Amino acid sequence: MRVAALYDIHGNASALDAVLADVRGSDADLIVVGGDVVEGPQPVETLELLDAVEVPRVWVRGNCDRDPSEWVRERVVEERVAWLAGLPTTVTIDVDGLGPVCFCHGSPRSDEDIVTAVSTAARVEPMLDGVDEALVVSGHTHVQFDRVVANRRLVNAGSVGMAYQGQSGWAYWTVFGPAVEPRRSGFNADALATALRESGYPNPEWFEPESAEQAAAEYEQMAREQH
Ligand SMILES: [Mn+2]
């Protein structure tokens, strides 16, 4: 099995459209939709794109799928909101050359756990309690990384729709099998700006670009405040 991991799409249909075009050329057998799909300016269009893609999908629930904003609830049909909230929090898939891989949103423990490129082993270890997989894939912090912490390989697949890796106009995702291949796809940042303006989505500032280092520092600060 060769897997394309699409995380944190955040209702950005232009970014998703660009990524799906590249997924079609990637020979992926399966797409893992890694959570936080609809929380953004184009929730309905985003679901339509995912539902129409010919590659099979497996869905993992993100924190924003569990608890979407009122603005999103008013736009996505009630049954789909309930379906998103009921998705599994972890999925294990046997990947070519990598073996069983655990896909989750924040961590295997919680969809709100914060893991970044600079998280310490002491903070990450309790999140992996009872997890057997040697490779754990997460998202939630919107920056790609691939690191070994406490004898475990942790990969952040990146964010398709709300990446914090420098300039705007890039959507990040990762292919698994047999290697771990971080990818990025260019998309029309003006289309996102227009969608944010015309939709009236209440948190457009979340989509402003930020450097990976700054984002990691802010997420680590949030992690300190969580506990
Ligand atoms: Mn997210």
PDB file of N, CA, C and O in Angstrom, residues 6-12 33-37 62-64 105 138-143 156 158-163 172 207:
ATOM      1  N   LEU A   6      -3.163  13.544   3.492  1.00  0.00           N
ATOM      2  CA  LEU A   6      -3.630  14.928   3.294  1.00  0.00           C
ATOM      3  C   LEU A   6      -4.234  15.414   4.608  1.00  0.00           C
ATOM      4  O   LEU A   6      -5.344  15.026   4.978  1.00  0.00           O
ATOM      5  N   TYR A   7      -3.480  16.251   5.296  1.00  0.00           N
ATOM      6  CA  TYR A   7      -3.872  16.699   6.631  1.00  0.00           C
ATOM      7  C   TYR A   7      -4.243  18.187   6.614  1.00  0.00           C
ATOM      8  O   TYR A   7      -3.725  18.970   5.819  1.00  0.00           O
ATOM      9  N   ASP A   8      -5.094  18.564   7.568  1.00  0.00           N
ATOM     10  CA  ASP A   8      -5.371  19.995   7.811  1.00  0.00           C
ATOM     11  C   ASP A   8      -5.670  20.765   6.522  1.00  0.00           C
ATOM     12  O   ASP A   8      -5.021  21.759   6.212  1.00  0.00           O
ATOM     13  N   ILE A   9      -6.688  20.298   5.831  1.00  0.00           N
ATOM     14  CA  ILE A   9      -7.111  20.953   4.588  1.00  0.00           C
ATOM     15  C   ILE A   9      -7.815  22.286   4.897  1.00  0.00           C
ATOM     16  O   ILE A   9      -7.702  23.257   4.150  1.00  0.00           O
ATOM     17  N   HIS A  10      -8.523  22.321   6.013  1.00  0.00           N
ATOM     18  CA  HIS A  10      -9.132  23.561   6.518  1.00  0.00           C
ATOM     19  C   HIS A  10      -9.953  24.331   5.476  1.00  0.00           C
ATOM     20  O   HIS A  10      -9.790  25.549   5.325  1.00  0.00           O
ATOM     21  N   GLY A  11     -10.814  23.609   4.796  1.00  0.00           N
ATOM     22  CA  GLY A  11     -11.768  24.283   3.909  1.00  0.00           C
ATOM     23  C   GLY A  11     -11.137  25.156   2.844  1.00  0.00           C
ATOM     24  O   GLY A  11     -11.753  26.138   2.416  1.00  0.00           O
ATOM     25  N   ASN A  12      -9.937  24.810   2.429  1.00  0.00           N
ATOM     26  CA  ASN A  12      -9.236  25.548   1.375  1.00  0.00           C
ATOM     27  C   ASN A  12      -9.306  24.705   0.098  1.00  0.00           C
ATOM     28  O   ASN A  12      -8.457  23.853  -0.162  1.00  0.00           O
ATOM     29  N   VAL A  33      -7.130  11.010   4.935  1.00  0.00           N
ATOM     30  CA  VAL A  33      -7.574  12.379   5.216  1.00  0.00           C
ATOM     31  C   VAL A  33      -7.366  12.571   6.719  1.00  0.00           C
ATOM     32  O   VAL A  33      -8.066  11.971   7.530  1.00  0.00           O
ATOM     33  N   GLY A  34      -6.373  13.379   7.074  1.00  0.00           N
ATOM     34  CA  GLY A  34      -5.876  13.390   8.438  1.00  0.00           C
ATOM     35  C   GLY A  34      -6.538  14.325   9.420  1.00  0.00           C
ATOM     36  O   GLY A  34      -5.994  14.595  10.479  1.00  0.00           O
ATOM     37  N   GLY A  35      -7.713  14.830   9.080  1.00  0.00           N
ATOM     38  CA  GLY A  35      -8.453  15.650  10.047  1.00  0.00           C
ATOM     39  C   GLY A  35      -8.343  17.140   9.814  1.00  0.00           C
ATOM     40  O   GLY A  35      -7.453  17.621   9.114  1.00  0.00           O
ATOM     41  N   ASP A  36      -9.282  17.880  10.402  1.00  0.00           N
ATOM     42  CA  ASP A  36      -9.452  19.330  10.195  1.00  0.00           C
ATOM     43  C   ASP A  36      -9.706  19.636   8.714  1.00  0.00           C
ATOM     44  O   ASP A  36      -8.989  20.383   8.052  1.00  0.00           O
ATOM     45  N   VAL A  37     -10.778  19.025   8.239  1.00  0.00           N
ATOM     46  CA  VAL A  37     -11.143  19.100   6.823  1.00  0.00           C
ATOM     47  C   VAL A  37     -11.960  20.352   6.519  1.00  0.00           C
ATOM     48  O   VAL A  37     -11.683  21.070   5.560  1.00  0.00           O
ATOM     49  N   GLY A  62     -10.071  15.105  13.156  1.00  0.00           N
ATOM     50  CA  GLY A  62      -9.320  16.194  13.764  1.00  0.00           C
ATOM     51  C   GLY A  62     -10.150  16.894  14.826  1.00  0.00           C
ATOM     52  O   GLY A  62     -11.370  16.706  14.896  1.00  0.00           O
ATOM     53  N   ASN A  63      -9.491  17.719  15.637  1.00  0.00           N
ATOM     54  CA  ASN A  63     -10.212  18.448  16.687  1.00  0.00           C
ATOM     55  C   ASN A  63     -11.296  19.358  16.119  1.00  0.00           C
ATOM     56  O   ASN A  63     -12.370  19.505  16.692  1.00  0.00           O
ATOM     57  N   CYS A  64     -11.031  19.952  14.965  1.00  0.00           N
ATOM     58  CA  CYS A  64     -12.029  20.851  14.359  1.00  0.00           C
ATOM     59  C   CYS A  64     -13.180  20.078  13.714  1.00  0.00           C
ATOM     60  O   CYS A  64     -14.251  20.652  13.494  1.00  0.00           O
ATOM     61  N   HIS A 105      -4.375  12.627  14.424  1.00  0.00           N
ATOM     62  CA  HIS A 105      -4.381  14.065  14.125  1.00  0.00           C
ATOM     63  C   HIS A 105      -3.364  14.829  14.985  1.00  0.00           C
ATOM     64  O   HIS A 105      -2.421  15.414  14.459  1.00  0.00           O
ATOM     65  N   SER A 138       1.223  12.468  12.235  1.00  0.00           N
ATOM     66  CA  SER A 138       0.240  13.393  12.788  1.00  0.00           C
ATOM     67  C   SER A 138       0.205  14.676  11.963  1.00  0.00           C
ATOM     68  O   SER A 138       0.898  14.812  10.947  1.00  0.00           O
ATOM     69  N   GLY A 139      -0.628  15.599  12.409  1.00  0.00           N
ATOM     70  CA  GLY A 139      -0.739  16.910  11.777  1.00  0.00           C
ATOM     71  C   GLY A 139      -0.925  17.946  12.873  1.00  0.00           C
ATOM     72  O   GLY A 139      -0.130  17.990  13.805  1.00  0.00           O
ATOM     73  N   HIS A 140      -1.978  18.751  12.754  1.00  0.00           N
ATOM     74  CA  HIS A 140      -2.447  19.668  13.798  1.00  0.00           C
ATOM     75  C   HIS A 140      -1.574  20.905  13.972  1.00  0.00           C
ATOM     76  O   HIS A 140      -2.075  21.965  14.313  1.00  0.00           O
ATOM     77  N   THR A 141      -0.247  20.782  13.772  1.00  0.00           N
ATOM     78  CA  THR A 141       0.622  21.943  13.963  1.00  0.00           C
ATOM     79  C   THR A 141       1.097  22.536  12.628  1.00  0.00           C
ATOM     80  O   THR A 141       1.884  23.493  12.615  1.00  0.00           O
ATOM     81  N   HIS A 142       0.622  21.979  11.519  1.00  0.00           N
ATOM     82  CA  HIS A 142       0.666  22.637  10.203  1.00  0.00           C
ATOM     83  C   HIS A 142       2.063  22.902   9.634  1.00  0.00           C
ATOM     84  O   HIS A 142       2.238  23.795   8.806  1.00  0.00           O
ATOM     85  N   VAL A 143       3.061  22.142  10.091  1.00  0.00           N
ATOM     86  CA  VAL A 143       4.416  22.234   9.535  1.00  0.00           C
ATOM     87  C   VAL A 143       4.960  20.813   9.391  1.00  0.00           C
ATOM     88  O   VAL A 143       4.913  20.032  10.349  1.00  0.00           O
ATOM     89  N   ASN A 156       5.180  14.688  10.669  1.00  0.00           N
ATOM     90  CA  ASN A 156       4.032  15.566  10.444  1.00  0.00           C
ATOM     91  C   ASN A 156       3.856  15.680   8.938  1.00  0.00           C
ATOM     92  O   ASN A 156       4.793  16.066   8.228  1.00  0.00           O
ATOM     93  N   GLY A 158       2.246  17.703   7.207  1.00  0.00           N
ATOM     94  CA  GLY A 158       2.093  19.063   6.681  1.00  0.00           C
ATOM     95  C   GLY A 158       0.630  19.433   6.568  1.00  0.00           C
ATOM     96  O   GLY A 158      -0.249  18.607   6.797  1.00  0.00           O
ATOM     97  N   SER A 159       0.359  20.680   6.216  1.00  0.00           N
ATOM     98  CA  SER A 159      -1.020  21.141   6.070  1.00  0.00           C
ATOM     99  C   SER A 159      -1.299  21.503   4.617  1.00  0.00           C
ATOM    100  O   SER A 159      -0.557  22.265   4.004  1.00  0.00           O
ATOM    101  N   VAL A 160      -2.386  20.927   4.089  1.00  0.00           N
ATOM    102  CA  VAL A 160      -2.788  21.243   2.717  1.00  0.00           C
ATOM    103  C   VAL A 160      -3.280  22.688   2.633  1.00  0.00           C
ATOM    104  O   VAL A 160      -2.883  23.435   1.734  1.00  0.00           O
ATOM    105  N   GLY A 161      -4.123  23.078   3.568  1.00  0.00           N
ATOM    106  CA  GLY A 161      -4.842  24.337   3.377  1.00  0.00           C
ATOM    107  C   GLY A 161      -4.443  25.492   4.263  1.00  0.00           C
ATOM    108  O   GLY A 161      -4.855  26.636   4.014  1.00  0.00           O
ATOM    109  N   MET A 162      -3.644  25.231   5.324  1.00  0.00           N
ATOM    110  CA  MET A 162      -3.285  26.300   6.265  1.00  0.00           C
ATOM    111  C   MET A 162      -1.853  26.093   6.737  1.00  0.00           C
ATOM    112  O   MET A 162      -1.578  25.995   7.937  1.00  0.00           O
ATOM    113  N   ALA A 163      -0.921  26.011   5.786  1.00  0.00           N
ATOM    114  CA  ALA A 163       0.461  25.704   6.130  1.00  0.00           C
ATOM    115  C   ALA A 163       1.161  26.909   6.751  1.00  0.00           C
ATOM    116  O   ALA A 163       0.931  28.045   6.342  1.00  0.00           O
ATOM    117  N   TYR A 172       1.033  21.538   1.552  1.00  0.00           N
ATOM    118  CA  TYR A 172       1.997  20.493   1.936  1.00  0.00           C
ATOM    119  C   TYR A 172       1.290  19.182   2.275  1.00  0.00           C
ATOM    120  O   TYR A 172       0.250  19.182   2.929  1.00  0.00           O
ATOM    121  N   PHE A 207      -5.172  32.063   8.317  1.00  0.00           N
ATOM    122  CA  PHE A 207      -4.582  31.646   7.045  1.00  0.00           C
ATOM    123  C   PHE A 207      -3.390  32.503   6.628  1.00  0.00           C
ATOM    124  O   PHE A 207      -2.833  32.303   5.561  1.00  0.00           O
TER     125      PHE A 207
END
